[in-house]
Structures are given as C-alpha cells and as structure tokens.
Coordinates of N, CA, C and O in Angstrom, one line a residue:
M106 N 0.8 -1.2 -0.1 CA 0.0 0.1 -0.1 C 0.6 0.9 0.0 O 1.9 1.4 0.8
A107 N 0.6 1.9 -0.7 CA 1.0 3.6 -1.1 C 1.1 4.1 0.3 O -0.1 4.2 1.0
Q108 N 2.2 5.3 0.7 CA 1.7 6.0 2.1 C 1.2 7.1 1.3 O 1.4 8.0 0.3
V109 N 0.2 7.4 2.0 CA -0.9 8.4 1.9 C -0.6 9.8 2.7 O -0.9 10.9 1.9
V110 N 0.1 9.8 3.5 CA 0.3 10.8 4.4 C 1.8 11.0 4.4 O 2.8 9.8 4.3
R111 N 2.6 12.2 4.2 CA 4.0 12.5 4.4 C 4.3 13.4 4.9 O 3.5 14.9 4.9
A112 N 5.4 13.7 5.7 CA 6.2 14.7 6.3 C 6.5 15.9 5.2 O 7.2 15.4 4.4
V113 N 6.0 17.2 5.2 CA 6.3 18.2 4.2 C 7.3 19.0 4.9 O 8.1 20.1 4.4
R114 N 7.3 19.5 6.3 CA 8.3 20.7 6.9 C 8.0 20.6 8.4 O 7.3 19.7 9.0
Y115 N 8.7 21.1 9.2 CA 8.4 21.1 10.7 C 8.1 22.6 10.6 O 8.3 23.5 10.4
R116 N 7.2 22.9 12.1 CA 6.6 23.8 12.4 C 7.2 23.9 14.2 O 6.2 23.1 14.8
D117 N 8.0 24.7 14.4 CA 8.7 24.6 16.1 C 8.9 23.2 16.4 O 8.4 22.8 17.5
G118 N 9.6 22.3 15.3 CA 10.0 20.9 15.8 C 9.1 20.0 15.6 O 9.6 18.8 16.1
V119 N 8.0 20.3 15.1 CA 6.8 19.3 14.9 C 6.3 19.0 13.4 O 6.3 20.1 12.9
P120 N 6.5 17.8 13.0 CA 6.4 17.4 12.0 C 5.1 17.9 11.3 O 4.0 17.7 12.1
V121 N 4.9 18.8 10.0 CA 3.5 18.6 9.6 C 3.4 17.8 8.2 O 4.5 17.6 7.5
Y122 N 2.5 17.2 8.5 CA 2.1 16.2 7.3 C 1.0 16.8 6.3 O 0.1 17.3 6.5
R123 N 1.1 16.4 4.9 CA 0.4 16.6 3.8 C -0.4 15.1 3.5 O 0.3 14.2 3.6
Y124 N -1.5 15.1 2.8 CA -2.2 13.9 2.5 C -2.1 14.0 1.0 O -2.1 15.1 0.2
G125 N -1.7 12.8 0.5 CA -1.8 12.5 -0.9 C -1.1 13.1 -1.7 O 0.1 13.7 -1.8
G126 N -1.8 13.8 -2.4 CA -1.6 14.9 -3.9 C -1.1 13.9 -5.2 O -0.6 14.4 -5.9
A127 N -1.3 12.6 -5.4 CA -0.9 11.8 -6.3 C -2.2 11.3 -6.9 O -2.9 10.5 -6.0
P128 N -2.4 11.3 -8.2 CA -3.6 10.5 -8.6 C -3.6 9.0 -8.2 O -4.9 8.5 -8.2
H129 N -2.8 8.0 -8.4 CA -2.9 6.8 -7.4 C -3.2 6.7 -6.0 O -3.5 5.5 -5.7
L130 N -3.4 7.7 -5.2 CA -3.6 7.5 -4.3 C -4.9 7.9 -3.9 O -5.6 8.6 -4.2
S131 N -5.5 7.0 -3.1 CA -6.7 7.0 -2.3 C -7.3 8.3 -1.6 O -6.1 8.7 -0.7
P132 N -8.2 9.1 -1.9 CA -8.8 10.3 -1.4 C -9.0 10.4 0.2 O -9.3 11.1 1.0
V133 N -9.2 8.7 0.6 CA -9.9 8.7 1.9 C -8.9 7.5 2.6 O -8.6 6.5 1.8
S134 N -9.0 7.6 3.7 CA -8.0 6.4 4.5 C -8.5 6.1 5.8 O -8.9 7.3 6.8
V135 N -8.4 4.9 6.4 CA -9.1 4.7 7.5 C -7.8 4.2 8.4 O -7.4 3.4 8.2
H136 N -7.7 4.9 9.7 CA -6.7 4.4 10.9 C -7.3 3.8 12.1 O -8.3 4.5 12.5
R137 N -6.8 2.8 12.8 CA -7.0 2.4 14.1 C -6.6 3.8 14.6 O -5.2 3.9 14.9
V138 N -7.2 3.8 15.9 CA -6.6 4.7 17.2 C -6.7 3.9 18.4 O -8.1 3.6 18.8
D139 N -5.5 3.7 19.2 CA -5.7 3.3 20.2 C -4.2 3.0 21.0 O -3.5 3.4 20.2
A140 N -3.6 2.6 22.2 CA -2.6 2.7 22.6 C -1.5 1.6 21.6 O -0.4 2.3 21.7
A141 N -1.8 0.8 21.1 CA -1.0 0.3 20.0 C -0.7 0.9 18.5 O 0.1 0.6 18.4
H142 N -1.8 1.5 18.4 CA -1.9 2.6 17.2 C -2.2 3.8 17.1 O -3.0 4.2 17.0
P143 N -1.1 4.4 18.4 CA -1.5 5.9 18.4 C -1.7 6.8 17.0 O -0.7 6.5 16.1
P144 N -2.1 8.0 17.1 CA -1.9 8.8 15.8 C -0.5 9.2 15.5 O -0.1 9.5 16.6
G145 N -0.2 9.7 14.3 CA 1.2 10.1 14.1 C 2.5 9.0 14.5 O 3.4 9.6 14.8
H146 N 2.0 8.1 14.6 CA 3.0 6.7 15.0 C 3.4 7.4 16.4 O 4.9 7.1 16.8
G147 N 2.6 8.1 17.2 CA 3.0 8.2 18.7 C 3.9 9.2 18.8 O 4.4 9.6 20.0
V148 N 4.0 10.4 17.8 CA 4.8 11.5 17.9 C 3.9 12.7 17.5 O 3.1 12.8 17.0
R149 N 4.0 13.8 18.4 CA 3.2 15.0 18.0 C 3.7 15.2 16.6 O 4.5 15.5 16.2
H150 N 2.3 15.5 16.1 CA 2.1 16.1 14.7 C 1.1 17.2 14.3 O 0.4 17.5 15.2
I151 N 1.4 17.6 13.5 CA 0.5 18.6 12.5 C 0.2 17.9 11.1 O 0.6 17.5 10.7
H152 N -1.0 17.8 10.9 CA -1.6 17.9 9.5 C -2.2 19.0 8.7 O -3.0 19.6 9.4
E153 N -2.2 18.8 7.5 CA -2.9 20.0 6.7 C -3.9 19.6 6.0 O -4.5 20.2 5.4
F154 N -4.7 18.5 6.9 CA -5.9 18.0 6.1 C -6.9 17.3 7.6 O -6.1 17.6 8.4
P155 N -8.0 17.5 7.4 CA -9.1 17.2 8.4 C -8.9 15.6 8.9 O -8.7 14.7 7.8
V156 N -9.1 15.2 9.7 CA -9.2 14.0 10.4 C -10.5 13.6 11.2 O -10.9 14.4 12.4
L157 N -11.4 12.9 10.7 CA -12.9 12.8 11.5 C -12.2 11.5 12.4 O -11.5 10.6 12.0
V158 N -12.8 11.5 13.6 CA -12.3 10.4 14.7 C -13.6 10.0 15.1 O -14.5 10.6 15.8
Y159 N -13.7 8.5 15.3 CA -15.1 7.8 15.8 C -14.6 7.3 17.0 O -13.7 6.4 16.9
V160 N -15.3 7.5 18.2 CA -14.9 6.6 19.7 C -15.8 5.4 19.4 O -16.9 5.6 19.6
E161 N -14.9 4.4 19.4 CA -15.5 3.2 19.8 C -15.8 2.6 21.2 O -16.6 2.1 21.5
Q162 N -14.7 3.2 22.1 CA -14.8 2.7 23.4 C -13.9 3.7 24.2 O -12.8 4.3 23.7
S163 N -14.5 4.2 25.3 CA -14.0 5.3 26.1 C -12.8 4.9 27.4 O -13.5 4.1 27.4
L164 N -12.1 5.3 27.3 CA -11.0 4.9 28.3 C -10.6 5.9 29.5 O -10.2 5.1 30.5
A165 N -11.3 6.7 29.4 CA -11.3 7.7 30.6 C -12.6 8.7 30.9 O -13.1 8.9 29.9
D166 N -12.9 9.1 32.0 CA -13.8 9.5 32.4 C -14.4 11.0 31.9 O -13.1 11.5 32.3
G167 N -15.3 11.1 31.1 CA -15.3 12.5 30.7 C -14.4 13.1 29.6 O -15.0 14.0 28.7
A168 N -13.5 12.1 28.9 CA -12.8 12.6 27.9 C -13.7 12.5 26.4 O -13.7 13.1 25.6
A169 N -14.3 11.3 26.7 CA -14.9 11.1 25.1 C -16.0 9.7 25.5 O -15.5 9.1 26.4
D170 N -16.8 9.7 25.0 CA -18.0 8.5 25.2 C -18.1 8.2 23.9 O -18.1 8.4 22.9
A171 N -18.2 6.4 24.3 CA -18.5 5.6 22.9 C -19.6 6.0 22.0 O -20.6 6.8 22.7
G172 N -19.6 6.6 20.5 CA -20.5 7.1 20.1 C -20.1 8.5 19.5 O -20.5 9.0 18.7
D173 N -19.1 9.0 20.2 CA -18.8 10.4 19.9 C -17.9 10.4 18.7 O -17.3 9.6 18.3
A174 N -18.0 11.8 18.1 CA -17.6 11.9 16.7 C -16.3 13.1 17.2 O -17.2 14.3 17.5
F175 N -15.0 13.4 16.7 CA -14.7 14.6 16.7 C -14.2 14.8 15.4 O -13.9 13.9 14.4
L176 N -13.3 16.2 15.0 CA -12.8 16.4 13.7 C -11.3 17.0 14.3 O -11.4 18.1 15.2
A177 N -10.3 16.6 14.3 CA -9.0 16.9 14.3 C -8.7 18.1 13.1 O -8.8 17.6 12.2
A178 N -8.6 19.5 13.5 CA -8.6 20.4 12.8 C -7.0 20.7 12.1 O -6.5 20.5 13.1
P179 N -6.9 21.0 10.6 CA -5.6 21.1 10.3 C -5.1 22.3 11.0 O -5.7 23.2 11.2
G180 N -3.8 22.2 11.1 CA -3.1 23.3 11.5 C -2.7 23.3 12.8 O -2.1 24.0 13.5
V181 N -3.4 22.2 13.6 CA -3.3 22.1 15.0 C -2.5 21.0 15.4 O -2.2 20.0 15.1
V182 N -1.4 21.1 16.6 CA -0.3 19.8 17.4 C -1.5 18.9 17.8 O -2.1 19.2 18.6
I183 N -1.6 17.6 17.4 CA -1.8 16.9 17.9 C -0.9 16.1 19.0 O 0.0 15.6 18.5
D184 N -1.5 15.7 20.1 CA -0.9 15.2 20.7 C -1.2 13.4 20.8 O -2.4 13.2 21.9
P185 N -0.6 12.5 20.4 CA -1.1 11.0 20.4 C -1.3 10.4 21.7 O -1.7 9.7 22.2
A186 N -0.2 11.0 22.7 CA -0.5 10.2 24.0 C -1.7 10.4 24.7 O -2.4 10.0 25.3
V187 N -2.3 11.8 24.8 CA -3.6 12.4 24.9 C -4.6 11.4 24.3 O -5.7 10.7 24.7
A188 N -4.7 11.6 22.8 CA -5.5 10.4 21.8 C -5.7 9.3 22.5 O -6.9 8.7 22.8
A189 N -4.6 8.5 22.5 CA -4.8 7.2 22.8 C -5.0 6.7 23.9 O -5.6 5.9 24.4
A190 N -4.7 7.6 25.2 CA -5.3 7.2 26.3 C -6.9 7.6 26.9 O -7.3 7.0 27.7
C191 N -7.2 8.3 26.2 CA -8.7 8.5 26.1 C -10.0 7.5 25.4 O -10.8 7.6 25.9
A192 N -9.3 7.0 24.7 CA -10.3 6.5 23.5 C -9.8 5.5 22.5 O -8.5 5.6 22.2
V193 N -10.3 4.6 22.2 CA -9.9 3.5 21.3 C -11.3 4.0 20.1 O -12.5 3.9 20.0
G194 N -10.9 3.8 18.7 CA -11.7 4.1 17.5 C -11.1 4.3 16.4 O -10.0 3.5 16.0
R195 N -11.8 4.8 15.2 CA -11.1 4.6 14.2 C -11.0 6.2 13.7 O -12.0 7.3 14.0
G196 N -9.9 6.7 12.8 CA -9.7 7.8 12.2 C -9.7 7.9 10.9 O -9.4 6.9 10.1
V197 N -10.6 8.8 10.5 CA -10.7 8.6 8.7 C -10.3 10.1 8.2 O -10.6 11.0 8.4
A198 N -8.9 9.9 7.6 CA -8.4 11.3 6.9 C -8.6 11.2 5.6 O -9.0 10.1 4.8
F199 N -8.5 12.3 4.7 CA -9.3 12.3 3.7 C -8.3 13.8 2.8 O -8.1 14.8 3.6
D200 N -8.2 13.5 1.7 CA -7.2 14.3 0.9 C -8.3 15.8 0.6 O -9.7 15.9 0.1
P201 N -7.9 17.0 1.1 CA -8.7 18.3 0.9 C -9.2 18.5 -0.5 O -10.4 18.7 -0.6
E202 N -8.5 18.1 -1.3 CA -8.9 18.2 -2.6 C -9.8 17.5 -3.1 O -10.7 17.8 -4.1
A203 N -10.3 16.6 -2.3 CA -11.5 15.7 -2.1 C -12.9 16.5 -2.2 O -13.7 15.9 -2.7
L204 N -12.5 17.3 -1.5 CA -13.6 18.5 -1.3 C -13.8 19.6 -2.4 O -15.0 20.2 -2.2
G205 N -12.8 19.6 -3.3 CA -13.0 20.3 -4.5 C -12.1 21.6 -3.9 O -12.1 22.0 -2.7
A206 N -11.3 22.1 -4.7 CA -10.1 23.3 -4.6 C -10.6 24.8 -4.2 O -10.3 25.1 -3.0
A207 N -12.1 24.5 -4.5 CA -12.9 25.8 -4.3 C -13.6 25.9 -3.0 O -13.6 27.0 -2.2
A208 N -14.1 24.7 -2.6 CA -14.6 24.5 -1.1 C -13.4 24.5 -0.1 O -14.2 24.9 1.1
W209 N -12.4 23.8 -0.4 CA -11.7 24.1 0.7 C -11.0 25.1 1.9 O -11.4 25.0 3.1
P210 N -11.0 26.3 1.2 CA -10.6 27.3 2.0 C -11.4 28.0 2.8 O -11.4 28.5 3.9
S211 N -12.8 27.5 2.3 CA -13.8 28.1 2.7 C -14.6 27.4 4.2 O -15.7 27.7 4.8
W212 N -14.2 26.2 4.0 CA -14.8 25.1 5.1 C -15.0 25.3 6.4 O -16.2 25.2 7.1
G213 N -14.6 26.3 6.8 CA -14.3 26.9 8.3 C -15.4 27.9 8.5 O -15.8 28.0 9.5
S214 N -15.7 28.3 7.5 CA -16.9 29.3 7.6 C -18.3 28.8 7.4 O -19.3 29.7 7.5
H215 N -18.4 27.5 6.9 CA -19.7 27.0 6.7 C -20.4 26.8 8.1 O -19.8 26.4 8.9
P216 N -21.6 27.4 8.3 CA -22.2 27.3 9.6 C -22.3 26.0 10.2 O -22.2 25.7 11.4
L217 N -22.6 24.4 9.4 CA -22.4 23.2 10.0 C -21.0 22.8 10.3 O -21.0 22.2 11.1
L218 N -20.0 23.5 9.7 CA -18.7 23.2 10.1 C -17.6 24.0 10.8 O -16.8 23.6 11.3
A219 N -18.2 25.1 10.8 CA -17.4 26.0 11.4 C -17.1 25.4 12.7 O -16.0 26.1 13.4
S220 N -17.5 24.7 13.6 CA -17.7 24.5 15.0 C -16.2 23.4 15.3 O -15.5 23.6 16.1
F221 N -15.8 22.8 13.7 CA -14.5 22.2 13.7 C -13.4 22.9 13.5 O -12.3 22.4 13.4
A222 N -13.4 24.4 13.1 CA -12.2 25.0 12.4 C -11.6 25.6 13.8 O -11.8 26.6 14.0
H223 N -10.9 24.4 14.5 CA -9.8 25.1 15.8 C -10.2 26.1 16.9 O -9.8 26.7 17.7
G224 N -11.6 25.5 17.1 CA -12.2 26.1 17.9 C -12.0 25.5 19.2 O -12.4 26.2 20.5
A225 N -11.4 24.3 19.7 CA -11.3 23.6 21.1 C -9.6 23.4 21.1 O -8.9 23.4 20.0
P226 N -9.6 23.3 22.5 CA -8.0 23.1 22.5 C -7.5 21.7 22.1 O -8.8 20.6 21.9
G227 N -6.1 21.5 21.5 CA -5.8 20.2 20.9 C -6.2 20.1 19.2 O -5.7 18.9 19.2
G228 N -7.1 21.2 19.0 CA -7.6 21.0 17.8 C -8.7 19.8 17.4 O -8.9 19.6 16.2
C229 N -9.5 19.7 18.4 CA -10.7 18.7 18.2 C -11.9 19.3 18.8 O -11.7 19.7 19.8
S230 N -12.5 18.7 18.2 CA -13.9 19.5 18.6 C -15.0 18.2 18.6 O -15.1 17.7 17.6
D231 N -16.0 18.1 19.3 CA -17.2 17.5 18.7 C -18.3 17.7 18.5 O -18.7 18.8 18.5

C-alpha cells in the first residue's frame, strides 16, 4: 500500500504532514486509534488535512464517550499520548482536494462545519 501521508516541513520542531497529492492514492484512508496504534506513530504532529475520529470505546471518564465523533482540525498540534489514552476508535483522513479546490479554503466558515475550525484546545471538537 502506498503511503498517503508524508511529512513536508516542521513547525517549531513538530512535523507537518500532507495528505496524498498523487492520482494513484486513495483520497480517503481509515486508521485504527488506540494505545497500540497511536495517531502519528506516537509523535506529536500537525496535519494539513482534516481527520474525523469515531470513538468506539472510552478509556477515561469525561474525555470522550463511545459513539462520539470528533474532527481534528488542520494546522493544530495533535498529541497522540492524549488521544490514545482517552479512547479506542477509528480515524478517517481525507485529501482536502476531495472536497474540491474551491470549497476547501472556506470550509471553516460553513455554518455546519465552523465549530470544527480550531475552536477547541488540541485541535479537536465534537
């Protein structure tokens, strides 16, 4: 399987990942999120693309409940230790180009999506 996410630069020592960008790569990928499969291979990271996260099982009181869905916003540092300690679930990453080049820059101002645009600490909002 081809690698769909790659580091393209660093911001304050934190790797910034970009999704896809090649026609032979899937515009959507699904990833397991748990202690054995932490986001970003266990390294603090930033991505230039949104990631939807579905919580299958809560591991910490009050952090997330089974059935919750979150969006990790692009441009925010993600701490995998926090994510993996809170829940078991699935992450769905997708190439922003799949939304269409014209739609991508304005997604954060859309009334239904605006709450996902960097409004919560850690880049995640439910």
